[in-house]
């Protein structure tokens, strides 16, 4: 599967940025990406005070590359960048080798 990682540094971000990011994901971003054409899934990851990341997995390299090209054009003005106060420090395509669903099952939710 064809992944794309987008990561922002939180090292110089304002206080409360982690809550603002979680609220943005729950209130806006999750819905925006749910059901998105050519996207298999997206995860949002964060390490408090260190980084915030979106990990996208697409059905084809072409759909990933098209999304990456479009995103790079607006990355500095994207909602994540505006909340964090800076552009992403990493935009990196990758390959997802496998995904396993555990016995507890997969739970798609806007907030955990």
Coordinates of N, CA and C in Angstrom, one line a residue:
X1 N 0.8 -1.2 0.0 CA 0.0 0.0 0.0 C 0.9 1.2 0.0
X2 N 0.3 2.3 -0.4 CA 1.1 3.5 -0.7 C 0.8 4.6 0.3
X3 N 1.8 4.8 1.1 CA 1.7 5.8 2.2 C 2.3 7.1 2.0
X4 N 1.8 8.1 2.8 CA 2.4 9.4 2.8 C 2.4 9.9 4.3
X5 N 3.5 10.3 4.8 CA 3.6 10.8 6.1 C 3.8 12.4 6.0
X6 N 3.1 13.1 6.8 CA 3.2 14.5 6.9 C 3.4 14.8 8.4
X7 N 4.5 15.5 8.8 CA 4.8 15.7 10.2 C 5.2 17.2 10.4
X8 N 4.6 17.7 11.5 CA 4.9 19.0 12.0 C 5.7 18.9 13.3
X9 N 6.6 19.8 13.6 CA 7.3 19.9 14.8 C 6.4 20.7 15.8
X10 N 6.3 20.2 17.0 CA 5.6 20.9 18.1 C 6.6 21.6 19.0
X11 N 7.9 21.5 18.8 CA 8.9 22.0 19.7 C 8.7 23.5 20.0
X12 N 8.3 24.3 19.0 CA 8.2 25.7 19.2 C 6.8 26.2 19.1
X13 N 5.8 25.3 19.3 CA 4.4 25.6 19.1 C 3.9 26.3 20.4
X14 N 2.8 27.0 20.2 CA 2.2 27.7 21.4 C 1.6 26.7 22.4
X15 N 1.5 27.1 23.6 CA 0.8 26.3 24.6 C -0.6 25.9 24.2
X16 N -1.0 24.7 24.5 CA -2.4 24.3 24.1 C -2.5 23.8 22.7
X17 N -1.4 23.7 22.0 CA -1.5 23.3 20.6 C -2.0 21.9 20.4
X18 N -1.7 21.0 21.4 CA -2.1 19.6 21.3 C -3.6 19.5 21.4
X19 N -4.2 20.2 22.3 CA -5.7 20.2 22.4 C -6.3 20.8 21.1
X20 N -5.7 21.9 20.6 CA -6.3 22.5 19.4 C -6.2 21.5 18.2
X21 N -5.1 20.8 18.1 CA -5.0 19.8 17.0 C -6.0 18.7 17.2
X22 N -6.1 18.2 18.4 CA -7.1 17.1 18.7 C -8.5 17.6 18.4
X23 N -8.8 18.8 18.7 CA -10.2 19.4 18.5 C -10.4 19.5 17.0
X24 N -9.4 20.0 16.2 CA -9.5 20.1 14.8 C -9.7 18.8 14.1
X25 N -9.0 17.8 14.5 CA -9.2 16.4 14.0 C -10.6 15.9 14.2
X26 N -11.1 16.0 15.5 CA -12.4 15.6 15.9 C -13.5 16.4 15.2
X27 N -13.3 17.7 15.1 CA -14.4 18.5 14.6 C -14.4 18.7 13.1
X28 N -13.3 18.5 12.4 CA -13.2 18.9 11.0 C -12.5 17.8 10.1
X29 N -11.3 17.5 10.5 CA -10.4 16.7 9.6 C -10.9 15.3 9.5
X30 N -11.3 14.6 10.6 CA -11.8 13.3 10.5 C -12.9 13.1 9.4
X31 N -13.9 14.0 9.5 CA -15.0 13.9 8.5 C -14.5 14.2 7.1
X32 N -13.6 15.1 7.0 CA -13.1 15.5 5.6 C -12.4 14.3 4.9
X33 N -11.8 13.4 5.7 CA -11.1 12.3 5.1 C -11.9 11.0 5.1
X34 N -12.9 10.9 5.9 CA -13.7 9.7 5.9 C -14.4 9.6 4.6
X35 N -14.2 8.5 3.9 CA -14.8 8.2 2.6 C -14.1 8.9 1.4
X36 N -13.0 9.5 1.7 CA -12.2 10.2 0.6 C -11.8 9.2 -0.5
X37 N -12.1 9.6 -1.7 CA -11.8 8.8 -2.9 C -10.3 8.4 -2.9
X38 N -10.0 7.2 -3.2 CA -8.7 6.6 -3.3 C -7.9 6.5 -2.0
X39 N -8.4 6.9 -0.9 CA -7.8 6.8 0.4 C -8.2 5.6 1.1
X40 N -7.3 4.7 1.5 CA -7.7 3.5 2.2 C -7.9 3.8 3.7
X41 N -7.0 4.6 4.3 CA -7.2 5.1 5.7 C -6.2 6.2 6.0
X42 N -6.5 6.9 7.0 CA -5.6 8.0 7.5 C -5.6 7.8 9.0
X43 N -4.4 8.0 9.6 CA -4.2 8.1 11.1 C -3.6 9.4 11.4
X44 N -3.9 9.9 12.6 CA -3.3 11.1 13.1 C -2.6 10.7 14.4
X45 N -1.3 11.0 14.4 CA -0.5 10.6 15.6 C 0.2 11.9 16.2
X46 N 0.5 11.8 17.5 CA 1.1 13.0 18.1 C 2.0 12.5 19.3
X47 N 3.1 13.2 19.5 CA 3.9 13.1 20.7 C 3.9 14.5 21.3
X48 N 3.3 14.6 22.5 CA 3.1 15.9 23.1 C 4.5 16.6 23.2
X49 N 4.5 17.9 22.7 CA 5.7 18.7 22.8 C 6.7 18.3 21.7
X50 N 6.5 17.3 21.0 CA 7.5 16.8 20.0 C 7.0 17.0 18.5
X51 N 5.9 16.2 18.2 CA 5.4 16.3 16.8 C 4.0 15.9 16.7
X52 N 3.4 16.3 15.6 CA 2.0 15.9 15.2 C 2.2 15.4 13.7
X53 N 1.4 14.3 13.4 CA 1.6 13.7 12.1 C 0.3 13.1 11.6
X54 N 0.2 13.3 10.2 CA -0.9 12.6 9.5 C -0.2 11.5 8.7
X55 N -0.8 10.3 8.8 CA -0.2 9.2 7.9 C -1.4 8.7 7.0
X56 N -1.2 8.9 5.8 CA -2.2 8.5 4.8 C -1.8 7.3 4.0
X57 N -2.8 6.4 3.7 CA -2.5 5.2 2.9 C -3.5 5.2 1.7
X58 N -3.0 5.2 0.5 CA -3.8 5.3 -0.7 C -3.8 3.9 -1.4
X59 N -4.8 3.8 -2.3 CA -4.9 2.5 -3.1 C -3.9 2.4 -4.2
X60 N -3.3 3.5 -4.7 CA -2.4 3.4 -5.8 C -1.3 4.4 -5.6
X61 N -0.1 4.2 -6.2 CA 0.9 5.2 -6.1 C 0.5 6.5 -6.8
X62 N -0.3 6.4 -7.9 CA -0.8 7.6 -8.6 C -1.6 8.5 -7.7
X63 N -2.5 7.8 -6.9 CA -3.4 8.6 -6.1 C -2.6 9.3 -4.9
X64 N -1.6 8.5 -4.4 CA -0.8 9.1 -3.4 C 0.1 10.3 -3.9
X65 N 0.6 10.1 -5.1 CA 1.5 11.1 -5.7 C 0.7 12.4 -6.0
X66 N -0.6 12.2 -6.5 CA -1.4 13.3 -6.8 C -1.8 14.1 -5.5
X67 N -2.1 13.4 -4.4 CA -2.4 14.0 -3.2 C -1.1 14.8 -2.6
X68 N 0.0 14.1 -2.7 CA 1.3 14.7 -2.3 C 1.6 16.0 -3.0
X69 N 1.4 16.0 -4.3 CA 1.7 17.2 -5.1 C 0.7 18.3 -4.8
X70 N -0.5 18.0 -4.6 CA -1.5 19.0 -4.2 C -1.2 19.5 -2.8
X71 N -0.9 18.7 -1.9 CA -0.6 19.1 -0.5 C 0.6 20.0 -0.4
X72 N 1.7 19.6 -1.1 CA 2.9 20.4 -1.1 C 2.6 21.8 -1.5
X73 N 1.7 22.0 -2.4 CA 1.4 23.3 -2.9 C 0.7 24.2 -1.8
X74 N 0.1 23.6 -0.8 CA -0.6 24.4 0.2 C -0.2 24.1 1.6
X75 N 0.9 23.3 1.7 CA 1.3 22.8 3.0 C 1.5 23.9 4.1
X76 N 2.1 25.0 3.7 CA 2.4 26.0 4.7 C 1.1 26.8 5.2
X77 N 0.1 26.7 4.4 CA -1.2 27.3 4.7 C -2.3 26.3 5.1
X78 N -1.9 25.1 5.3 CA -2.9 24.0 5.6 C -3.4 24.3 7.0
X79 N -4.5 23.7 7.4 CA -5.0 23.9 8.8 C -4.0 23.5 9.8
X80 N -3.3 22.3 9.6 CA -2.4 21.9 10.6 C -1.2 22.9 10.8
X81 N -0.8 23.5 9.7 CA 0.3 24.4 9.8 C -0.2 25.7 10.5
X82 N -1.4 26.1 10.2 CA -1.9 27.3 10.9 C -2.1 27.1 12.4
X83 N -2.5 25.9 12.8 CA -2.7 25.6 14.2 C -1.3 25.5 14.9
X84 N -0.4 24.8 14.3 CA 1.0 24.6 14.8 C 1.8 25.9 14.8
X85 N 1.6 26.7 13.8 CA 2.4 27.9 13.6 C 3.6 27.8 12.7
X86 N 3.7 26.7 12.0 CA 4.8 26.5 11.0 C 4.4 25.4 10.1
X87 N 5.1 25.4 8.9 CA 4.9 24.3 7.9 C 5.4 23.0 8.4
X88 N 5.0 21.9 7.7 CA 5.5 20.6 8.0 C 7.0 20.5 7.9
X89 N 7.6 19.7 8.8 CA 9.0 19.5 8.7 C 9.4 18.3 7.9
X90 N 8.3 17.5 7.5 CA 8.5 16.3 6.8 C 7.3 16.0 6.0
X91 N 7.5 15.7 4.7 CA 6.5 15.2 3.8 C 7.2 14.1 3.0
X92 N 6.8 12.8 3.4 CA 7.6 11.7 2.9 C 6.7 10.5 2.4
X93 N 6.8 10.1 1.2 CA 6.1 8.9 0.7 C 6.8 7.7 1.3
X94 N 6.0 6.6 1.5 CA 6.5 5.4 2.0 C 5.6 4.2 1.5
X95 N 6.0 3.0 1.8 CA 5.2 1.9 1.5 C 4.8 1.2 2.8
X96 N 3.5 0.9 2.9 CA 3.0 0.2 4.1 C 3.0 -1.3 3.7
X97 N 3.8 -2.0 4.4 CA 4.0 -3.4 4.1 C 2.8 -4.3 4.4
X98 N 2.2 -4.1 5.6 CA 1.0 -4.9 6.0 C 0.3 -4.1 7.1
X99 N -1.0 -4.5 7.3 CA -1.8 -4.1 8.3 C -2.5 -5.3 8.9
X100 N -2.5 -5.4 10.2 CA -3.2 -6.5 10.9 C -4.3 -5.9 11.8
X101 N -5.4 -6.6 11.8 CA -6.5 -6.2 12.8 C -6.5 -7.1 13.9
X102 N -6.4 -6.6 15.1 CA -6.3 -7.4 16.3 C -7.7 -7.9 16.8
X103 N -7.7 -8.7 17.8 CA -8.9 -9.3 18.3 C -9.9 -8.3 18.8
X104 N -9.4 -7.2 19.3 CA -10.3 -6.1 19.8 C -11.0 -5.4 18.6
X105 N -10.6 -5.6 17.4 CA -11.2 -5.0 16.2 C -10.8 -3.6 15.9
X106 N -11.0 -3.2 14.7 CA -10.6 -1.9 14.3 C -11.7 -0.9 14.6
X107 N -11.4 0.3 15.2 CA -12.3 1.3 15.6 C -12.0 2.6 14.9
X108 N -12.8 3.0 13.9 CA -12.6 4.3 13.3 C -13.4 5.3 14.1
X109 N -12.7 6.3 14.6 CA -13.4 7.3 15.5 C -12.7 8.7 15.4
X110 N -13.4 9.8 15.5 CA -12.8 11.1 15.4 C -12.0 11.5 16.6
X111 N -12.1 10.7 17.7 CA -11.3 11.1 18.9 C -11.3 9.8 19.8
X112 N -10.1 9.5 20.4 CA -10.0 8.4 21.3 C -9.7 8.9 22.7

